[in-house]
PDB file of C-alpha atoms in Angstrom:
ATOM      1  CA  ASP A   1      -5.149  19.446  -7.321  1.00  0.00           C
ATOM      2  CA  ALA A   2      -5.093  15.986  -8.847  1.00  0.00           C
ATOM      3  CA  GLU A   3      -6.408  13.296  -6.560  1.00  0.00           C
ATOM      4  CA  ILE A   4      -7.815   9.807  -6.196  1.00  0.00           C
ATOM      5  CA  THR A   5     -11.236   9.341  -4.632  1.00  0.00           C
ATOM      6  CA  GLN A   6     -13.134   6.292  -3.501  1.00  0.00           C
ATOM      7  CA  SER A   7     -16.849   5.915  -2.893  1.00  0.00           C
ATOM      8  CA  PRO A   8     -18.619   5.044  -0.772  1.00  0.00           C
ATOM      9  CA  ARG A   9     -16.403   5.466   2.318  1.00  0.00           C
ATOM     10  CA  HIS A  10     -18.517   2.981   4.252  1.00  0.00           C
ATOM     11  CA  LYS A  11     -20.841   0.246   3.022  1.00  0.00           C
ATOM     12  CA  ILE A  12     -22.852  -2.470   4.735  1.00  0.00           C
ATOM     13  CA  THR A  13     -24.277  -5.174   2.522  1.00  0.00           C
ATOM     14  CA  GLU A  14     -25.846  -8.596   2.859  1.00  0.00           C
ATOM     15  CA  THR A  15     -24.302 -11.912   1.924  1.00  0.00           C
ATOM     16  CA  GLY A  16     -24.946 -12.780  -1.700  1.00  0.00           C
ATOM     17  CA  ARG A  17     -25.502  -9.216  -2.909  1.00  0.00           C
ATOM     18  CA  GLN A  18     -23.487  -7.701  -5.740  1.00  0.00           C
ATOM     19  CA  VAL A  19     -21.506  -4.658  -4.636  1.00  0.00           C
ATOM     20  CA  THR A  20     -19.474  -2.164  -6.653  1.00  0.00           C
ATOM     21  CA  LEU A  21     -16.847   0.113  -5.139  1.00  0.00           C
ATOM     22  CA  ALA A  22     -15.855   3.155  -7.166  1.00  0.00           C
ATOM     23  CA  CYS A  23     -12.372   4.574  -7.721  1.00  0.00           C
ATOM     24  CA  HIS A  24     -11.652   7.747  -9.691  1.00  0.00           C
ATOM     25  CA  GLN A  25      -8.274   9.409 -10.257  1.00  0.00           C
ATOM     26  CA  THR A  26      -7.479  12.698 -11.946  1.00  0.00           C
ATOM     27  CA  TRP A  27      -3.722  12.221 -12.337  1.00  0.00           C
ATOM     28  CA  ASN A  28      -4.102  10.556 -15.749  1.00  0.00           C
ATOM     29  CA  HIS A  29      -2.099   7.586 -14.438  1.00  0.00           C
ATOM     30  CA  ASN A  30      -2.002   4.471 -16.560  1.00  0.00           C
ATOM     31  CA  ASN A  31      -1.604   2.020 -13.664  1.00  0.00           C
ATOM     32  CA  MET A  32      -4.441   1.438 -11.208  1.00  0.00           C
ATOM     33  CA  PHE A  33      -4.686  -1.084  -8.376  1.00  0.00           C
ATOM     34  CA  TRP A  34      -7.141  -2.444  -5.824  1.00  0.00           C
ATOM     35  CA  TYR A  35      -5.865  -3.704  -2.461  1.00  0.00           C
ATOM     36  CA  ARG A  36      -7.593  -4.988   0.629  1.00  0.00           C
ATOM     37  CA  GLN A  37      -6.265  -4.462   4.139  1.00  0.00           C
ATOM     38  CA  ASP A  38      -6.811  -7.021   6.853  1.00  0.00           C
ATOM     39  CA  LEU A  39      -5.221  -7.318  10.292  1.00  0.00           C
ATOM     40  CA  GLY A  40      -2.014  -9.317  10.179  1.00  0.00           C
ATOM     41  CA  HIS A  41      -1.862  -9.276   6.377  1.00  0.00           C
ATOM     42  CA  GLY A  42      -1.011  -5.731   5.446  1.00  0.00           C
ATOM     43  CA  LEU A  43      -2.348  -4.774   2.022  1.00  0.00           C
ATOM     44  CA  ARG A  44      -2.942  -7.516  -0.519  1.00  0.00           C
ATOM     45  CA  LEU A  45      -3.410  -6.963  -4.249  1.00  0.00           C
ATOM     46  CA  ILE A  46      -6.812  -7.882  -5.677  1.00  0.00           C
ATOM     47  CA  HIS A  47      -6.699  -6.658  -9.308  1.00  0.00           C
ATOM     48  CA  TYR A  48      -4.687  -4.211 -11.345  1.00  0.00           C
ATOM     49  CA  SER A  49      -4.773  -2.477 -14.716  1.00  0.00           C
ATOM     50  CA  TYR A  50      -2.029  -1.069 -16.943  1.00  0.00           C
ATOM     51  CA  GLY A  51      -4.440   0.982 -19.048  1.00  0.00           C
ATOM     52  CA  VAL A  52      -7.823   1.151 -20.744  1.00  0.00           C
ATOM     53  CA  HIS A  53      -9.365  -2.282 -21.400  1.00  0.00           C
ATOM     54  CA  ASP A  54      -6.498  -4.004 -19.547  1.00  0.00           C
ATOM     55  CA  THR A  55      -7.184  -5.927 -16.302  1.00  0.00           C
ATOM     56  CA  ASN A  56      -5.148  -8.510 -14.390  1.00  0.00           C
ATOM     57  CA  LYS A  57      -5.643 -10.720 -11.352  1.00  0.00           C
ATOM     58  CA  GLY A  58      -3.687 -10.145  -8.206  1.00  0.00           C
ATOM     59  CA  GLU A  59      -2.933 -12.303  -5.178  1.00  0.00           C
ATOM     60  CA  VAL A  60      -6.521 -12.448  -3.822  1.00  0.00           C
ATOM     61  CA  SER A  61      -8.760 -12.018  -6.877  1.00  0.00           C
ATOM     62  CA  ASP A  62     -11.349 -14.772  -6.261  1.00  0.00           C
ATOM     63  CA  GLY A  63     -14.850 -13.295  -5.967  1.00  0.00           C
ATOM     64  CA  TYR A  64     -13.825  -9.907  -7.395  1.00  0.00           C
ATOM     65  CA  SER A  65     -13.817  -8.349 -10.853  1.00  0.00           C
ATOM     66  CA  VAL A  66     -12.765  -5.015 -12.371  1.00  0.00           C
ATOM     67  CA  SER A  67     -13.241  -3.236 -15.668  1.00  0.00           C
ATOM     68  CA  ARG A  68     -11.330  -0.297 -17.179  1.00  0.00           C
ATOM     69  CA  SER A  69     -13.339   1.616 -19.746  1.00  0.00           C
ATOM     70  CA  ASN A  70     -11.420   4.886 -19.359  1.00  0.00           C
ATOM     71  CA  THR A  71      -8.173   6.139 -17.791  1.00  0.00           C
ATOM     72  CA  GLU A  72      -9.785   7.691 -14.721  1.00  0.00           C
ATOM     73  CA  ASP A  73     -11.924   4.879 -13.286  1.00  0.00           C
ATOM     74  CA  LEU A  74     -11.401   1.330 -12.024  1.00  0.00           C
ATOM     75  CA  PRO A  75     -14.563   0.059 -10.300  1.00  0.00           C
ATOM     76  CA  LEU A  76     -14.262  -3.081  -8.162  1.00  0.00           C
ATOM     77  CA  THR A  77     -17.220  -5.489  -8.175  1.00  0.00           C
ATOM     78  CA  LEU A  78     -17.933  -8.203  -5.650  1.00  0.00           C
ATOM     79  CA  GLU A  79     -20.101 -10.600  -7.613  1.00  0.00           C
ATOM     80  CA  SER A  80     -21.729 -12.252  -4.590  1.00  0.00           C
ATOM     81  CA  ALA A  81     -20.568 -10.735  -1.332  1.00  0.00           C
ATOM     82  CA  ALA A  82     -19.295 -13.096   1.371  1.00  0.00           C
ATOM     83  CA  SER A  83     -18.469 -12.430   5.033  1.00  0.00           C
ATOM     84  CA  SER A  84     -14.812 -13.160   4.249  1.00  0.00           C
ATOM     85  CA  GLN A  85     -14.843 -10.040   2.061  1.00  0.00           C
ATOM     86  CA  THR A  86     -15.465  -7.775   5.034  1.00  0.00           C
ATOM     87  CA  SER A  87     -12.384  -5.567   4.845  1.00  0.00           C
ATOM     88  CA  VAL A  88     -11.025  -2.125   4.080  1.00  0.00           C
ATOM     89  CA  TYR A  89     -10.459  -1.623   0.369  1.00  0.00           C
ATOM     90  CA  PHE A  90      -7.913   0.778  -1.097  1.00  0.00           C
ATOM     91  CA  CYS A  91      -7.587   1.944  -4.652  1.00  0.00           C
ATOM     92  CA  ALA A  92      -4.237   3.257  -5.894  1.00  0.00           C
ATOM     93  CA  SER A  93      -2.723   4.641  -9.065  1.00  0.00           C
ATOM     94  CA  SER A  94       0.779   5.229 -10.380  1.00  0.00           C
ATOM     95  CA  GLU A  95       2.655   6.550 -13.371  1.00  0.00           C
ATOM     96  CA  SER A  96       4.157   3.880 -15.578  1.00  0.00           C
ATOM     97  CA  THR A  97       7.645   5.310 -15.020  1.00  0.00           C
ATOM     98  CA  ARG A  98       7.439   5.651 -11.232  1.00  0.00           C
ATOM     99  CA  VAL A  99       7.546   3.102  -8.406  1.00  0.00           C
ATOM    100  CA  GLU A 100       5.376   4.902  -5.876  1.00  0.00           C
ATOM    101  CA  ALA A 101       1.614   4.511  -5.980  1.00  0.00           C
ATOM    102  CA  PHE A 102      -0.861   7.007  -4.545  1.00  0.00           C
ATOM    103  CA  PHE A 103      -3.765   5.721  -2.515  1.00  0.00           C
ATOM    104  CA  GLY A 104      -7.361   6.725  -2.005  1.00  0.00           C
ATOM    105  CA  GLN A 105      -8.844   7.120   1.471  1.00  0.00           C
ATOM    106  CA  GLY A 106     -10.357   3.644   1.499  1.00  0.00           C
ATOM    107  CA  THR A 107     -13.784   2.015   1.636  1.00  0.00           C
ATOM    108  CA  ARG A 108     -14.784   0.060   4.703  1.00  0.00           C
ATOM    109  CA  LEU A 109     -17.042  -2.780   3.574  1.00  0.00           C
ATOM    110  CA  THR A 110     -19.004  -4.929   5.984  1.00  0.00           C
ATOM    111  CA  VAL A 111     -20.813  -8.032   4.727  1.00  0.00           C
ATOM    112  CA  VAL A 112     -23.504  -9.284   7.132  1.00  0.00           C
TER     113      VAL A 112
ATOM    114  CA  ASP B   1       4.334 -17.339   2.117  1.00  0.00           C
ATOM    115  CA  GLN B   2       4.960 -13.683   2.947  1.00  0.00           C
ATOM    116  CA  GLN B   3       7.648 -12.202   0.718  1.00  0.00           C
ATOM    117  CA  VAL B   4       7.849  -9.015   2.801  1.00  0.00           C
ATOM    118  CA  LYS B   5       7.829  -9.309   6.583  1.00  0.00           C
ATOM    119  CA  GLN B   6       7.593  -6.813   9.383  1.00  0.00           C
ATOM    120  CA  ASN B   7       8.117  -8.846  12.525  1.00  0.00           C
ATOM    121  CA  SER B   8       7.371  -6.093  15.032  1.00  0.00           C
ATOM    122  CA  PRO B   9       3.648  -5.280  15.191  1.00  0.00           C
ATOM    123  CA  SER B  10       4.316  -2.285  17.430  1.00  0.00           C
ATOM    124  CA  LEU B  11       7.043   0.078  18.610  1.00  0.00           C
ATOM    125  CA  SER B  12       7.000   2.844  21.236  1.00  0.00           C
ATOM    126  CA  VAL B  13       9.586   5.604  21.264  1.00  0.00           C
ATOM    127  CA  GLN B  14      10.090   8.763  23.287  1.00  0.00           C
ATOM    128  CA  GLU B  15       9.708  12.078  21.472  1.00  0.00           C
ATOM    129  CA  GLY B  16      13.050  13.352  20.172  1.00  0.00           C
ATOM    130  CA  ARG B  17      14.615   9.884  20.083  1.00  0.00           C
ATOM    131  CA  ILE B  18      15.286   7.730  17.034  1.00  0.00           C
ATOM    132  CA  SER B  19      12.650   5.334  15.727  1.00  0.00           C
ATOM    133  CA  ILE B  20      13.903   2.304  13.817  1.00  0.00           C
ATOM    134  CA  LEU B  21      11.420   0.208  11.883  1.00  0.00           C
ATOM    135  CA  ASN B  22      12.588  -3.030  10.314  1.00  0.00           C
ATOM    136  CA  CYS B  23      11.578  -5.071   7.299  1.00  0.00           C
ATOM    137  CA  ASP B  24      12.816  -8.342   5.793  1.00  0.00           C
ATOM    138  CA  TYR B  25      12.168  -9.746   2.341  1.00  0.00           C
ATOM    139  CA  THR B  26      12.706 -13.069   0.609  1.00  0.00           C
ATOM    140  CA  ASN B  27      12.358 -12.345  -3.133  1.00  0.00           C
ATOM    141  CA  SER B  28      15.719 -11.458  -4.718  1.00  0.00           C
ATOM    142  CA  MET B  29      13.934  -9.986  -7.740  1.00  0.00           C
ATOM    143  CA  PHE B  30      12.711  -6.954  -5.798  1.00  0.00           C
ATOM    144  CA  ASP B  31      14.541  -3.889  -7.119  1.00  0.00           C
ATOM    145  CA  TYR B  32      12.734  -1.080  -5.279  1.00  0.00           C
ATOM    146  CA  PHE B  33      11.622  -0.795  -1.695  1.00  0.00           C
ATOM    147  CA  LEU B  34       9.199   1.739  -0.296  1.00  0.00           C
ATOM    148  CA  TRP B  35       7.865   2.907   3.045  1.00  0.00           C
ATOM    149  CA  TYR B  36       4.327   4.137   3.523  1.00  0.00           C
ATOM    150  CA  LYS B  37       2.747   5.785   6.557  1.00  0.00           C
ATOM    151  CA  LYS B  38      -0.911   5.278   7.408  1.00  0.00           C
ATOM    152  CA  TYR B  39      -3.107   7.186   9.824  1.00  0.00           C
ATOM    153  CA  PRO B  40      -6.454   5.722  10.959  1.00  0.00           C
ATOM    154  CA  ALA B  41      -9.297   6.128   8.442  1.00  0.00           C
ATOM    155  CA  GLU B  42      -6.895   7.403   5.775  1.00  0.00           C
ATOM    156  CA  GLY B  43      -5.111   5.814   2.846  1.00  0.00           C
ATOM    157  CA  PRO B  44      -1.397   4.970   2.981  1.00  0.00           C
ATOM    158  CA  THR B  45       0.893   7.895   2.162  1.00  0.00           C
ATOM    159  CA  PHE B  46       4.196   7.387   0.359  1.00  0.00           C
ATOM    160  CA  LEU B  47       7.205   8.344   2.495  1.00  0.00           C
ATOM    161  CA  ILE B  48      10.449   7.290   0.901  1.00  0.00           C
ATOM    162  CA  SER B  49      11.876   4.699  -1.459  1.00  0.00           C
ATOM    163  CA  ILE B  50      15.234   3.118  -2.233  1.00  0.00           C
ATOM    164  CA  SER B  51      16.580   1.376  -5.278  1.00  0.00           C
ATOM    165  CA  SER B  52      18.337  -1.960  -4.842  1.00  0.00           C
ATOM    166  CA  ILE B  53      21.516  -0.421  -6.278  1.00  0.00           C
ATOM    167  CA  LYS B  54      21.791   1.906  -3.282  1.00  0.00           C
ATOM    168  CA  ASP B  55      22.289   1.213   0.403  1.00  0.00           C
ATOM    169  CA  LYS B  56      20.940   4.465   1.808  1.00  0.00           C
ATOM    170  CA  ASN B  57      18.431   7.148   0.917  1.00  0.00           C
ATOM    171  CA  GLU B  58      17.668  10.188   3.025  1.00  0.00           C
ATOM    172  CA  ASP B  59      14.800  12.666   3.001  1.00  0.00           C
ATOM    173  CA  GLY B  60      14.717  15.103   5.879  1.00  0.00           C
ATOM    174  CA  ARG B  61      14.114  13.214   9.130  1.00  0.00           C
ATOM    175  CA  PHE B  62      13.619   9.924   7.267  1.00  0.00           C
ATOM    176  CA  THR B  63      16.419   7.613   6.165  1.00  0.00           C
ATOM    177  CA  VAL B  64      16.052   4.174   4.657  1.00  0.00           C
ATOM    178  CA  PHE B  65      18.908   1.675   4.786  1.00  0.00           C
ATOM    179  CA  LEU B  66      19.129  -1.398   2.579  1.00  0.00           C
ATOM    180  CA  ASN B  67      21.268  -4.471   3.275  1.00  0.00           C
ATOM    181  CA  LYS B  68      20.874  -6.672   0.209  1.00  0.00           C
ATOM    182  CA  SER B  69      23.008  -9.526   1.480  1.00  0.00           C
ATOM    183  CA  ALA B  70      20.781  -9.823   4.543  1.00  0.00           C
ATOM    184  CA  LYS B  71      17.598  -9.024   2.590  1.00  0.00           C
ATOM    185  CA  HIS B  72      16.815  -6.415   5.209  1.00  0.00           C
ATOM    186  CA  LEU B  73      15.821  -2.778   5.200  1.00  0.00           C
ATOM    187  CA  SER B  74      15.109  -0.295   7.927  1.00  0.00           C
ATOM    188  CA  LEU B  75      13.509   3.116   8.258  1.00  0.00           C
ATOM    189  CA  HIS B  76      15.081   5.575  10.690  1.00  0.00           C
ATOM    190  CA  ILE B  77      13.143   8.593  11.897  1.00  0.00           C
ATOM    191  CA  VAL B  78      15.220  11.219  13.681  1.00  0.00           C
ATOM    192  CA  PRO B  79      14.062  12.987  15.745  1.00  0.00           C
ATOM    193  CA  SER B  80      10.733  11.274  16.321  1.00  0.00           C
ATOM    194  CA  GLN B  81       7.702  13.493  16.791  1.00  0.00           C
ATOM    195  CA  PRO B  82       4.218  12.705  18.167  1.00  0.00           C
ATOM    196  CA  GLY B  83       2.785  13.326  14.679  1.00  0.00           C
ATOM    197  CA  ASP B  84       4.840  10.385  13.446  1.00  0.00           C
ATOM    198  CA  SER B  85       2.574   8.031  15.375  1.00  0.00           C
ATOM    199  CA  ALA B  86       1.008   5.872  12.661  1.00  0.00           C
ATOM    200  CA  VAL B  87       1.215   2.438  11.055  1.00  0.00           C
ATOM    201  CA  TYR B  88       4.255   2.082   8.816  1.00  0.00           C
ATOM    202  CA  PHE B  89       4.193  -0.347   5.919  1.00  0.00           C
ATOM    203  CA  CYS B  90       7.213  -1.642   4.104  1.00  0.00           C
ATOM    204  CA  ALA B  91       6.607  -2.504   0.424  1.00  0.00           C
ATOM    205  CA  ALA B  92       8.644  -3.949  -2.421  1.00  0.00           C
ATOM    206  CA  THR B  93       8.338  -4.180  -6.178  1.00  0.00           C
ATOM    207  CA  PHE B  94      10.253  -5.374  -9.226  1.00  0.00           C
ATOM    208  CA  SER B  95      10.363  -4.113 -12.783  1.00  0.00           C
ATOM    209  CA  GLY B  96       8.726  -7.163 -14.313  1.00  0.00           C
ATOM    210  CA  SER B  97       5.619  -6.752 -12.185  1.00  0.00           C
ATOM    211  CA  ALA B  98       4.219  -3.537 -13.659  1.00  0.00           C
ATOM    212  CA  ARG B  99       5.160  -2.078 -10.318  1.00  0.00           C
ATOM    213  CA  GLN B 100       2.675  -3.971  -8.196  1.00  0.00           C
ATOM    214  CA  LEU B 101       3.559  -3.464  -4.557  1.00  0.00           C
ATOM    215  CA  THR B 102       3.972  -6.331  -2.107  1.00  0.00           C
ATOM    216  CA  PHE B 103       3.380  -5.095   1.433  1.00  0.00           C
ATOM    217  CA  GLY B 104       4.454  -6.182   4.856  1.00  0.00           C
ATOM    218  CA  SER B 105       1.911  -6.440   7.653  1.00  0.00           C
ATOM    219  CA  GLY B 106       2.812  -3.080   9.168  1.00  0.00           C
ATOM    220  CA  THR B 107       4.275  -1.724  12.411  1.00  0.00           C
ATOM    221  CA  GLN B 108       2.321   0.594  14.694  1.00  0.00           C
ATOM    222  CA  LEU B 109       4.676   3.370  15.832  1.00  0.00           C
ATOM    223  CA  THR B 110       3.725   5.346  18.918  1.00  0.00           C
ATOM    224  CA  VAL B 111       5.814   8.391  19.770  1.00  0.00           C
ATOM    225  CA  LEU B 112       5.325   9.357  23.390  1.00  0.00           C
ATOM    226  CA  PRO B 113       5.474  13.052  24.346  1.00  0.00           C
TER     227      PRO B 113
END
């Protein structure tokens, strides 16, 4: 079955470290997204991509970057982790012709 | 400024009764609305969607109603089951956005046996 997987599921890192969260989907979807979930805010869009070599900033992109070198993967990098980036991160993908996106199981990141 | 709002953080309902979850939005450009369900330690799961040209969409026990003039939508679950206990997120999107989703803050539904 096609799926979307995130790794790691849990990560603890120190302030100032660079961290990369992986996202891999096997649906061959063109659109991929990164969201963060925080209490009281729901899910907020960090970055998104329409296809290979395309990346765009979302609502809360400061301190984050993404790259899209193939259809399947959209890694999220925190350049210099801050305590404010402690959150649960979700990757999602969707077909260009559909409205619904499919989500990974999430990565819980703690910055100490 | 939240464009999609879920004003009830929590809702408790007796098993077998109807659950009604509400959502308000402010952006008139939204043309699709979606509901997602989320269990702890899992990713959100798509439930049901509705186009802005419709006022109702039904899928089994789940029905979504859209009132465009009031900028309001609701999700009805009938009958409610204990397995429906989860956080429900309302989301909206518009065609010019490459289908980015704007989410509400979620409502925790608890269905009591």
